[in-house]
CSV table of C-alpha atoms and ligand atoms in Angstrom, one decimal:
chain,number,residue,atom,x,y,z
A,187,MET,CA,-165.4,9.4,-28.3
A,188,SER,CA,-166.7,8.7,-31.8
A,189,LEU,CA,-167.3,11.3,-34.5
A,190,LEU,CA,-169.0,11.2,-37.9
A,191,ILE,CA,-168.5,14.0,-40.5
A,192,GLN,CA,-171.1,13.7,-43.2
A,193,HIS,CA,-171.6,15.3,-46.7
A,194,THR,CA,-168.2,17.0,-46.9
A,195,THR,CA,-165.7,17.2,-49.8
A,196,ILE,CA,-162.8,15.1,-48.8
A,197,VAL,CA,-159.4,16.2,-50.2
A,198,SER,CA,-156.6,13.6,-49.9
A,199,ASP,CA,-154.3,11.4,-52.0
A,200,GLY,CA,-154.7,13.5,-55.1
A,201,ASN,CA,-158.5,13.2,-55.0
A,202,ARG,CA,-161.5,15.3,-54.1
A,203,PHE,CA,-164.9,13.6,-53.6
A,204,THR,CA,-168.1,14.1,-51.6
A,205,GLY,CA,-168.3,11.7,-48.7
A,206,SER,CA,-168.1,10.9,-45.0
A,207,VAL,CA,-165.4,10.2,-42.5
A,208,ALA,CA,-166.0,8.1,-39.3
A,209,VAL,CA,-163.6,8.4,-36.3
A,210,GLU,CA,-163.3,6.2,-33.3
A,211,GLY,CA,-160.6,5.9,-30.6
A,212,GLY,CA,-158.7,8.8,-32.2
A,213,LYS,CA,-158.4,7.1,-35.6
A,214,ILE,CA,-160.1,7.2,-38.9
A,215,THR,CA,-162.2,4.1,-39.1
A,216,CYS,CA,-164.0,4.6,-42.4
A,217,VAL,CA,-163.8,6.9,-45.4
A,218,SER,CA,-166.9,6.5,-47.5
A,219,PRO,CA,-168.1,8.1,-50.8
A,220,THR,CA,-171.7,7.7,-49.5
A,221,PRO,CA,-173.3,8.9,-46.3
A,222,LEU,CA,-172.9,6.5,-43.3
A,223,PRO,CA,-175.6,5.5,-40.8
A,224,GLU,CA,-175.6,7.9,-37.9
A,225,GLU,CA,-176.6,5.6,-35.0
A,226,GLY,CA,-174.1,5.1,-32.2
A,227,PHE,CA,-171.8,8.1,-32.9
A,228,ASP,CA,-171.2,10.5,-30.0
A,229,GLU,CA,-171.1,13.4,-32.4
A,230,VAL,CA,-172.4,13.8,-36.0
A,231,VAL,CA,-171.4,16.8,-38.1
A,232,ASN,CA,-173.5,17.7,-41.1
A,233,ALA,CA,-170.7,19.3,-43.1
A,234,THR,CA,-172.5,20.1,-46.3
A,235,GLY,CA,-170.6,22.7,-48.4
A,236,THR,CA,-167.3,22.2,-46.5
A,237,LEU,CA,-163.9,20.9,-47.4
A,238,LEU,CA,-162.3,18.3,-45.2
A,239,LEU,CA,-158.5,18.2,-45.3
A,240,PRO,CA,-155.9,16.2,-43.3
A,241,GLY,CA,-154.6,18.4,-40.5
A,242,VAL,CA,-151.8,20.6,-41.6
A,243,ILE,CA,-148.3,19.6,-40.6
A,244,ASP,CA,-146.2,22.7,-40.2
A,245,THR,CA,-142.6,21.5,-40.1
A,246,HIS,CA,-141.1,24.9,-39.3
A,247,VAL,CA,-142.2,26.8,-36.2
A,248,HIS,CA,-140.5,28.8,-33.4
A,249,PHE,CA,-142.9,28.4,-30.4
A,250,ARG,CA,-140.4,30.1,-28.0
A,251,ASP,CA,-140.7,27.7,-25.2
A,252,PRO,CA,-138.7,27.4,-23.0
A,253,GLY,CA,-137.0,30.7,-22.2
A,254,LEU,CA,-138.6,33.2,-24.6
A,255,THR,CA,-142.1,32.9,-23.4
A,256,HIS,CA,-142.8,36.6,-23.3
A,257,LYS,CA,-143.0,36.2,-27.2
A,258,GLY,CA,-145.2,33.1,-27.0
A,259,ASP,CA,-145.3,29.7,-25.4
A,260,ILE,CA,-146.3,26.2,-26.4
A,261,ALA,CA,-149.8,26.8,-25.0
A,262,THR,CA,-150.5,30.0,-26.9
A,263,GLU,CA,-148.7,29.2,-30.1
A,264,SER,CA,-150.2,25.6,-30.4
A,265,SER,CA,-153.6,27.2,-29.9
A,266,ALA,CA,-152.9,29.6,-32.7
A,267,ALA,CA,-151.8,26.6,-34.8
A,268,ALA,CA,-155.0,24.8,-34.1
A,269,ALA,CA,-157.0,27.9,-35.0
A,270,GLY,CA,-155.3,27.7,-38.4
A,271,GLY,CA,-155.9,24.0,-39.1
A,272,VAL,CA,-152.5,22.9,-38.0
A,273,THR,CA,-152.4,19.6,-36.1
A,274,THR,CA,-148.7,18.9,-36.0
A,275,ALA,CA,-145.9,21.4,-35.6
A,276,LEU,CA,-142.1,20.8,-35.6
A,277,ASP,CA,-140.4,23.3,-33.3
A,278,MET,CA,-137.0,24.8,-34.0
A,279,PRO,CA,-134.1,24.7,-31.5
A,280,ASN,CA,-133.3,28.4,-31.0
A,281,THR,CA,-135.0,28.6,-27.6
A,282,LEU,CA,-133.4,29.2,-24.2
A,283,PRO,CA,-131.7,26.9,-23.5
A,284,GLN,CA,-131.1,25.9,-27.0
A,285,THR,CA,-132.3,22.4,-27.9
A,286,ILE,CA,-128.9,20.8,-28.5
A,287,ASP,CA,-128.7,17.6,-26.4
A,288,THR,CA,-130.8,14.9,-24.8
A,289,GLU,CA,-131.6,16.9,-21.7
A,290,THR,CA,-133.0,19.9,-23.6
A,291,LEU,CA,-135.0,17.7,-26.0
A,292,LEU,CA,-136.6,15.9,-23.1
A,293,GLU,CA,-137.4,19.1,-21.4
A,294,LYS,CA,-139.1,20.5,-24.4
A,295,ALA,CA,-141.1,17.3,-24.9
A,296,HIS,CA,-142.2,17.5,-21.3
A,297,ILE,CA,-143.4,21.1,-21.7
A,298,ALA,CA,-145.3,20.2,-24.9
A,299,ALA,CA,-146.9,17.2,-23.2
A,300,GLU,CA,-148.3,19.6,-20.6
A,301,LYS,CA,-149.2,22.5,-22.7
A,302,SER,CA,-149.7,21.7,-26.4
A,303,VAL,CA,-153.2,21.3,-27.9
A,304,ILE,CA,-151.7,19.8,-31.1
A,305,ARG,CA,-149.0,17.2,-31.8
A,306,MET,CA,-145.4,18.4,-31.8
A,307,GLY,CA,-141.9,17.3,-32.7
A,308,PHE,CA,-138.6,18.9,-32.0
A,309,TYR,CA,-135.5,19.7,-34.0
A,310,LEU,CA,-132.0,19.0,-32.6
A,311,GLY,CA,-129.8,22.1,-33.2
A,312,ALA,CA,-126.4,21.4,-34.6
A,313,THR,CA,-123.6,23.5,-33.1
A,314,LYS,CA,-119.8,23.5,-33.4
A,315,GLU,CA,-119.7,22.0,-29.9
A,316,ASN,CA,-122.1,19.1,-30.4
A,317,ALA,CA,-121.5,18.3,-34.1
A,318,ALA,CA,-119.1,15.4,-33.3
A,319,ARG,CA,-121.5,13.8,-30.8
A,320,LEU,CA,-124.9,14.3,-32.6
A,321,ALA,CA,-125.0,10.7,-33.8
A,322,GLU,CA,-124.9,9.5,-30.2
A,323,ILE,CA,-128.2,11.2,-29.3
A,324,ASP,CA,-131.3,8.9,-29.4
A,325,SER,CA,-132.8,9.9,-32.8
A,326,SER,CA,-136.3,9.0,-31.6
A,327,LEU,CA,-136.2,12.2,-29.4
A,328,TYR,CA,-136.0,14.5,-32.4
A,329,CYS,CA,-137.6,14.9,-35.9
A,330,GLY,CA,-134.7,16.4,-37.7
A,331,ILE,CA,-131.5,18.3,-37.4
A,332,LYS,CA,-131.5,22.1,-37.8
A,333,VAL,CA,-128.4,23.8,-39.2
A,334,PHE,CA,-128.0,27.6,-39.4
A,335,LEU,CA,-125.4,28.4,-42.1
A,336,GLY,CA,-126.2,32.1,-41.4
A,337,ALA,CA,-126.8,33.5,-38.0
A,338,SER,CA,-130.4,34.7,-37.0
A,339,THR,CA,-132.4,35.0,-33.8
A,340,GLY,CA,-130.5,33.1,-31.1
A,341,ASN,CA,-127.2,33.0,-32.9
A,342,MET,CA,-127.0,29.2,-33.6
A,343,LEU,CA,-124.4,29.5,-36.3
A,344,LEU,CA,-122.6,26.5,-37.8
A,345,ASP,CA,-120.6,27.5,-40.8
A,346,THR,CA,-117.2,26.0,-40.4
A,347,ASN,CA,-116.4,23.2,-42.8
A,348,GLU,CA,-115.4,20.3,-40.6
A,349,PRO,CA,-118.3,20.2,-38.1
A,350,LEU,CA,-120.7,21.0,-40.9
A,351,ALA,CA,-119.5,18.0,-42.9
A,352,GLU,CA,-119.7,15.9,-39.8
A,353,VAL,CA,-123.4,16.7,-39.4
A,354,PHE,CA,-124.2,16.0,-43.0
A,355,HIS,CA,-122.2,12.8,-42.9
A,356,LYS,CA,-123.6,11.3,-39.7
A,357,ALA,CA,-127.2,12.6,-39.7
A,358,HIS,CA,-129.8,9.9,-38.8
A,359,LYS,CA,-132.7,12.2,-39.6
A,360,PRO,CA,-133.4,14.9,-42.2
A,361,VAL,CA,-131.2,17.9,-42.1
A,362,VAL,CA,-133.1,21.2,-42.4
A,363,ALA,CA,-130.8,24.1,-43.4
A,364,HIS,CA,-131.1,27.8,-43.0
A,365,CYS,CA,-129.0,28.9,-46.0
A,366,GLU,CA,-127.4,32.3,-45.9
A,367,ASP,CA,-123.7,32.8,-46.3
A,368,GLN,CA,-122.4,34.2,-43.0
A,369,SER,CA,-119.1,35.5,-44.4
A,370,LEU,CA,-121.0,37.7,-46.9
A,371,LEU,CA,-123.5,38.8,-44.3
A,372,SER,CA,-120.8,39.8,-41.9
A,373,VAL,CA,-119.1,42.1,-44.4
A,374,LEU,CA,-122.4,43.8,-45.4
A,375,TYR,CA,-123.4,44.3,-41.8
A,376,LYS,CA,-120.1,45.7,-40.9
A,377,ASN,CA,-120.3,48.3,-43.7
A,378,ALA,CA,-123.9,49.1,-42.8
A,379,ARG,CA,-123.0,49.7,-39.1
A,380,LYS,CA,-120.4,52.2,-40.3
A,381,ASP,CA,-122.8,54.0,-42.7
A,382,PHE,CA,-125.7,54.0,-40.2
A,383,PRO,CA,-124.2,54.1,-36.7
A,384,ASN,CA,-127.7,54.2,-35.0
A,385,ASP,CA,-129.9,52.1,-37.2
A,386,ALA,CA,-130.5,51.6,-40.9
A,387,PRO,CA,-133.7,52.0,-42.9
A,388,ILE,CA,-135.8,48.8,-43.0
A,389,ALA,CA,-135.7,48.9,-46.8
A,390,ILE,CA,-132.1,47.9,-46.9
A,391,HIS,CA,-132.7,44.7,-44.9
A,392,SER,CA,-132.9,42.9,-48.3
A,393,ASP,CA,-129.5,44.4,-49.3
A,394,LEU,CA,-127.9,43.3,-46.1
A,395,ARG,CA,-129.2,39.8,-46.6
A,396,PRO,CA,-129.1,39.5,-50.4
A,397,ALA,CA,-130.0,36.8,-52.8
A,398,ALA,CA,-126.3,36.1,-53.4
A,399,ALA,CA,-125.9,35.0,-49.7
A,400,CYS,CA,-128.8,32.6,-50.0
A,401,VAL,CA,-127.7,31.1,-53.2
A,402,SER,CA,-124.1,30.7,-52.0
A,403,ALA,CA,-125.1,28.8,-48.8
A,404,THR,CA,-127.7,26.7,-50.7
A,405,ARG,CA,-125.0,25.6,-53.1
A,406,ARG,CA,-122.8,24.7,-50.2
A,407,ALA,CA,-125.5,22.7,-48.5
A,408,ILE,CA,-126.4,20.9,-51.7
A,409,ALA,CA,-122.8,19.9,-52.3
A,410,LEU,CA,-122.5,18.5,-48.9
A,411,ALA,CA,-125.8,16.6,-49.1
A,412,GLU,CA,-124.8,15.2,-52.5
A,413,ARG,CA,-121.4,14.1,-51.2
A,414,TYR,CA,-122.8,12.3,-48.1
A,415,GLY,CA,-126.3,11.3,-49.4
A,416,THR,CA,-127.9,13.4,-46.7
A,417,ARG,CA,-131.7,13.9,-46.8
A,418,LEU,CA,-131.6,17.7,-47.0
A,419,HIS,CA,-134.5,20.1,-46.9
A,420,ILE,CA,-133.6,23.7,-47.6
A,421,ALA,CA,-135.7,25.9,-45.3
A,422,HIS,CA,-137.5,29.1,-46.3
A,423,VAL,CA,-136.3,29.3,-49.9
A,424,SER,CA,-136.6,33.0,-50.9
A,425,THR,CA,-135.1,33.3,-54.3
A,426,ALA,CA,-135.8,32.1,-57.8
A,427,GLU,CA,-132.2,31.0,-58.2
A,428,GLU,CA,-132.2,28.6,-55.2
A,429,LEU,CA,-135.4,27.0,-56.5
A,430,ASP,CA,-133.6,26.3,-59.8
A,431,LEU,CA,-130.5,24.9,-57.9
A,432,ILE,CA,-132.6,22.6,-55.8
A,433,ALA,CA,-134.6,21.4,-58.9
A,434,GLN,CA,-131.3,20.4,-60.5
A,435,ALA,CA,-129.9,18.7,-57.4
A,436,ALA,CA,-130.3,15.1,-56.4
A,437,LYS,CA,-133.8,13.8,-55.5
A,438,HIS,CA,-133.0,13.6,-51.8
A,439,ILE,CA,-132.7,17.4,-51.7
A,440,THR,CA,-136.0,19.4,-51.4
A,441,ALA,CA,-137.3,22.9,-50.9
A,442,GLU,CA,-139.5,24.5,-48.3
A,443,VAL,CA,-141.2,27.8,-49.1
A,444,CYS,CA,-143.1,30.0,-46.5
A,445,PRO,CA,-146.3,31.9,-47.1
A,446,THR,CA,-144.2,35.1,-46.4
A,447,TYR,CA,-142.2,34.7,-49.6
A,448,LEU,CA,-145.2,33.9,-51.6
A,449,LEU,CA,-147.1,37.0,-50.3
A,450,PHE,CA,-144.5,39.7,-49.8
A,451,CYS,CA,-141.5,41.3,-51.5
A,452,ARG,CA,-139.1,44.2,-50.8
A,453,ASP,CA,-141.6,46.7,-52.2
A,454,ASP,CA,-143.8,45.9,-49.3
A,455,TYR,CA,-141.5,47.5,-46.7
A,456,ALA,CA,-143.0,50.9,-47.5
A,457,ARG,CA,-146.4,49.6,-46.4
A,458,LEU,CA,-145.5,47.1,-43.7
A,459,GLY,CA,-142.1,48.2,-42.3
A,460,THR,CA,-140.4,45.8,-39.9
A,461,ARG,CA,-143.5,43.6,-39.7
A,462,ILE,CA,-142.1,41.8,-42.7
A,463,LYS,CA,-138.5,41.8,-41.5
A,464,CYS,CA,-137.4,38.2,-41.4
A,465,ASN,CA,-134.3,36.1,-42.2
A,466,PRO,CA,-133.8,35.3,-45.0
A,467,ALA,CA,-135.2,38.7,-46.1
A,468,VAL,CA,-138.0,39.0,-48.6
A,469,LYS,CA,-136.6,39.6,-52.0
A,470,THR,CA,-137.8,41.1,-55.3
A,471,ALA,CA,-141.3,40.9,-56.9
A,472,ALA,CA,-139.7,38.7,-59.5
A,473,ASP,CA,-138.5,36.2,-56.8
A,474,ARG,CA,-141.9,36.2,-55.2
A,475,ASP,CA,-143.5,35.5,-58.6
A,476,ALA,CA,-141.0,32.7,-59.4
A,477,LEU,CA,-141.8,31.1,-56.1
A,478,ARG,CA,-145.5,31.2,-56.9
A,479,ARG,CA,-144.8,29.5,-60.2
A,480,GLY,CA,-142.7,26.9,-58.3
A,481,LEU,CA,-145.9,25.8,-56.6
A,482,ALA,CA,-147.6,24.7,-59.8
A,483,ASP,CA,-144.4,23.2,-61.3
A,484,ARG,CA,-143.8,21.1,-58.2
A,485,ARG,CA,-140.3,22.4,-57.4
A,486,ILE,CA,-141.5,23.2,-53.9
A,487,TYR,CA,-141.9,20.2,-51.6
A,488,THR,CA,-143.4,21.6,-48.5
A,489,ILE,CA,-145.0,24.8,-47.2
A,490,GLY,CA,-143.8,25.7,-43.7
A,491,THR,CA,-144.4,28.9,-41.9
A,492,ASP,CA,-141.2,29.8,-40.0
A,493,HIS,CA,-143.7,31.1,-37.5
A,494,ALA,CA,-141.4,33.4,-35.4
A,495,PRO,CA,-143.4,35.6,-33.1
A,496,HIS,CA,-141.8,38.7,-31.5
A,497,ARG,CA,-143.5,41.4,-29.4
A,498,LEU,CA,-144.3,44.5,-31.3
A,499,HIS,CA,-141.9,46.6,-29.2
A,500,GLU,CA,-139.1,44.2,-30.3
A,501,LYS,CA,-140.0,45.0,-33.9
A,502,ARG,CA,-139.3,48.7,-33.4
A,503,GLY,CA,-136.3,50.2,-35.2
A,504,GLY,CA,-135.0,49.5,-38.6
A,505,ALA,CA,-132.8,47.0,-40.5
A,506,LEU,CA,-130.2,46.8,-37.8
A,507,ARG,CA,-132.2,46.8,-34.6
A,508,ALA,CA,-135.7,45.4,-35.1
A,509,ALA,CA,-136.2,41.7,-34.3
A,510,SER,CA,-136.4,39.4,-37.4
A,511,GLY,CA,-139.3,37.0,-37.6
A,512,ILE,CA,-143.0,36.9,-38.5
A,513,PRO,CA,-145.9,35.1,-36.9
A,514,MET,CA,-147.8,33.0,-39.5
A,515,VAL,CA,-148.9,29.6,-38.1
A,516,GLN,CA,-152.5,30.6,-37.7
A,517,PHE,CA,-152.9,32.0,-41.3
A,518,SER,CA,-150.8,29.7,-43.6
A,519,LEU,CA,-153.7,27.5,-44.5
A,520,PRO,CA,-156.1,30.4,-45.3
A,521,VAL,CA,-153.3,32.0,-47.3
A,522,MET,CA,-152.6,28.9,-49.3
A,523,LEU,CA,-156.3,28.1,-49.8
A,524,ASP,CA,-156.8,31.6,-51.2
A,525,LEU,CA,-153.8,31.2,-53.5
A,526,ALA,CA,-155.4,27.9,-54.7
A,527,ALA,CA,-158.7,29.8,-55.4
A,528,GLN,CA,-156.6,32.3,-57.4
A,529,GLY,CA,-155.3,29.4,-59.6
A,530,PHE,CA,-151.7,29.1,-58.3
A,531,LEU,CA,-152.3,25.5,-57.2
A,532,THR,CA,-155.2,23.0,-56.7
A,533,TYR,CA,-156.6,22.0,-53.4
A,534,GLU,CA,-155.2,18.5,-54.0
A,535,HIS,CA,-151.8,19.9,-54.5
A,536,LEU,CA,-152.1,22.2,-51.4
A,537,VAL,CA,-152.8,19.0,-49.4
A,538,GLU,CA,-149.7,17.4,-50.9
A,539,LEU,CA,-147.5,20.4,-49.9
A,540,MET,CA,-148.9,21.0,-46.4
A,541,CYS,CA,-149.9,17.5,-45.3
A,542,HIS,CA,-148.7,14.5,-47.4
A,543,ASN,CA,-145.1,15.7,-48.1
A,544,PRO,CA,-144.3,16.9,-44.5
A,545,ALA,CA,-145.5,13.5,-43.2
A,546,ASP,CA,-143.5,11.6,-45.7
A,547,LEU,CA,-140.3,13.7,-45.2
A,548,PHE,CA,-140.3,13.2,-41.5
A,549,GLY,CA,-141.5,9.6,-41.5
A,550,MET,CA,-144.8,10.4,-39.7
A,551,ASN,CA,-146.5,7.3,-41.0
A,552,ASP,CA,-149.6,7.7,-38.8
A,553,ARG,CA,-150.9,11.0,-40.2
A,554,GLY,CA,-150.9,13.4,-43.1
A,555,TYR,CA,-153.6,11.7,-45.2
A,556,ILE,CA,-157.3,10.9,-44.8
A,557,ARG,CA,-157.1,7.2,-44.8
A,558,THR,CA,-158.6,4.4,-42.7
A,559,GLY,CA,-156.3,3.5,-39.8
A,560,LEU,CA,-154.5,6.8,-39.6
A,561,ALA,CA,-154.8,9.4,-36.9
A,562,ALA,CA,-158.0,11.5,-37.1
A,563,ASP,CA,-156.1,14.8,-37.5
A,564,LEU,CA,-158.6,16.8,-39.7
A,565,VAL,CA,-159.5,20.3,-40.6
A,566,LEU,CA,-162.9,21.4,-41.8
A,567,ILE,CA,-163.0,24.5,-44.1
A,568,ASN,CA,-165.8,26.7,-45.4
A,569,PRO,CA,-164.5,27.8,-48.8
A,570,HIS,CA,-167.0,30.6,-49.2
A,571,SER,CA,-166.9,32.5,-46.0
A,572,PRO,CA,-165.0,35.8,-46.3
A,573,TRP,CA,-163.5,37.3,-43.1
A,574,THR,CA,-161.1,40.1,-42.4
A,575,LEU,CA,-158.1,39.7,-40.1
A,576,THR,CA,-158.4,42.0,-37.1
A,577,PRO,CA,-156.1,42.0,-34.1
A,578,ASN,CA,-158.8,40.4,-31.9
A,579,LYS,CA,-158.7,37.3,-34.0
A,580,ILE,CA,-155.0,36.7,-33.5
A,581,VAL,CA,-154.4,33.8,-31.0
A,582,SER,CA,-150.6,34.1,-30.8
A,583,ARG,CA,-149.3,35.9,-27.7
A,584,CYS,CA,-147.6,38.6,-29.9
A,585,GLY,CA,-151.1,39.9,-31.0
A,586,TRP,CA,-150.1,41.2,-34.4
A,587,SER,CA,-149.8,40.0,-38.0
A,588,PRO,CA,-148.5,41.5,-41.2
A,589,LEU,CA,-151.9,40.4,-42.7
A,590,GLU,CA,-154.1,42.6,-40.5
A,591,GLY,CA,-156.8,44.1,-42.7
A,592,HIS,CA,-156.5,41.3,-45.2
A,593,THR,CA,-159.7,39.6,-46.3
A,594,PHE,CA,-159.6,35.8,-46.6
A,595,ARG,CA,-162.1,33.8,-48.5
A,596,HIS,CA,-161.6,30.5,-46.8
A,597,ARG,CA,-162.4,30.0,-43.1
A,598,VAL,CA,-161.2,27.3,-40.7
A,599,LEU,CA,-164.4,25.9,-39.0
A,600,ALA,CA,-162.9,23.2,-36.8
A,601,THR,CA,-159.7,21.4,-36.2
A,602,TYR,CA,-159.6,17.8,-34.8
A,603,VAL,CA,-156.5,16.2,-33.3
A,604,GLY,CA,-157.0,12.5,-32.8
A,605,GLY,CA,-160.7,13.0,-33.3
A,606,LYS,CA,-160.9,15.6,-30.5
A,607,ARG,CA,-161.8,19.2,-31.3
A,608,ALA,CA,-158.7,21.4,-30.8
A,609,TYR,CA,-160.4,24.4,-32.3
B,744,DOR,O1,-136.6,35.7,-39.2
B,744,DOR,C1,-136.3,34.8,-38.6
B,744,DOR,N1,-136.7,34.6,-37.3
B,744,DOR,N2,-135.4,33.9,-39.1
B,744,DOR,C2,-134.8,32.9,-38.4
B,744,DOR,O2,-134.0,32.2,-38.9
B,744,DOR,C3,-135.2,32.8,-36.9
B,744,DOR,C4,-136.5,33.4,-36.6
B,744,DOR,C5,-136.7,33.6,-35.1
B,744,DOR,O3,-136.5,32.6,-34.4
B,744,DOR,O4,-137.0,34.7,-34.7
B,745,ZN,ZN1,-137.0,29.5,-38.7
C-alpha cells in the first residue's frame, strides 16, 4: 500500500512548509517541498488547504482494559484516539488486574495486538510489593514506570520512603509520577467525611486535593530524581508553583500538562459539576492562566490527556462519591490547535509538545516527526472547519465529554498509522 499526500502544509522539526509526503511499506519515503509525480501510488490525496502533522503521541491514557471494560476498552478508546489524531497511546497500569509484573504486561500487550487501531505502549505500575523486584522485569515490555504518590482510581499508592527510593534508584525507564501528598489528602478527606457524612458538594473537591498537596509531592519526587539521576516526568501538573519548581530542577526532570488544566478551573464546577472532577483537581483561574503561559515559555515538556473515562452514572454524586477522571483523548489535538490559533503557542511548538518530545522522552526513535525513514504516523487537519461537539460525535464508550456544546475551529480529517487510515 503506497500513499501520496500532495499540496499540504507540513509541520515538523520546527518548520512549516507547503509540500508533499510519500509513503510506502508503512514508512515515509519522501518529504518534498514540491509536488511529486503521482504515477504508481495506490492512493493520492490532494490536501490543499490542510495541515499535516506527525501523529500525536499521548503518553498518558487509561484505556480500562482489562477488567474495567464497562468504562471503555482498547478497541473503543483507541478508536477515539484515532478520531482525535492520536497514533500512539501509552496506557496506565491501574486496570484490573493492575499492570505490575511480566504476566500482566504481556496480557495487556496481547489484548492491544488484537484490539487496538493505533500503536500502544504500557506502563509498569510500582507498588510496595514489587518495588524491590522492578529492575528484574524485562524493560522492553514497558515504556515507563508509573508511581502514584497520592491515591486515585484503583488505589495504586506508593508513598513510603524506602520502596519509593528503590524505584527512583533502580528505574531503567522514565518514571512518571502522580504527585499529591497522600498524608495531607488523608487528613482533609477524614475531616470532610465528618462534616459531610453522605457526600460533599463538588466545589470542595479542589479543597480536598489542594495545591499544597501537589507541590509537596512534586518537591519530594524532584528531590528523589535529583538524588538518583532518575529521568522523571511529573504527570498532570495543575499548579503554577509546581511548574516553577520543575523549571528550577535538574534538566532530566520535566512536566506534563493536560488539556483539562489549560481549559478549566474551579470556577467551572458551577457549570460542569463532576464532569470536571479529576485527580489532581483543577485549581484556580490563576493556575490555569499560569499553565497557559507555561506553554509559550517552554516550561511544559509534553501534553498528555490523562484520558480517564467513567460512565456517567459513576460520575453521580459530589466531591466524595463521584468517580474522578475525564475522557479527553479524542479532543486534545483540536483543543491545542485552537489554543494555538488563539496565540498561546505556535503550530510548530504544538507538534514539539504532542509529537517530538513524547517520542524523545520514551525513546520511540521510529516516530514523532515527519522525516524520511520514520513510520508514516500522520494526521491531516482542516484548520478552518468549525464544528460543534455533540454526544453523537463521541467515540469513547462513556459517550460524554465536558466539552459538549463547545465549537472547535480545527477538524481532524484523517489519521494514518503506518500509512494505513485509522480514521
Ligand atoms: O482523575 C483521575 N482519574 N486521576 C487519576 O489519577 C486516575 C484516573 C482514573 O484512572 O480514573
Ligand atoms: Zn492518569
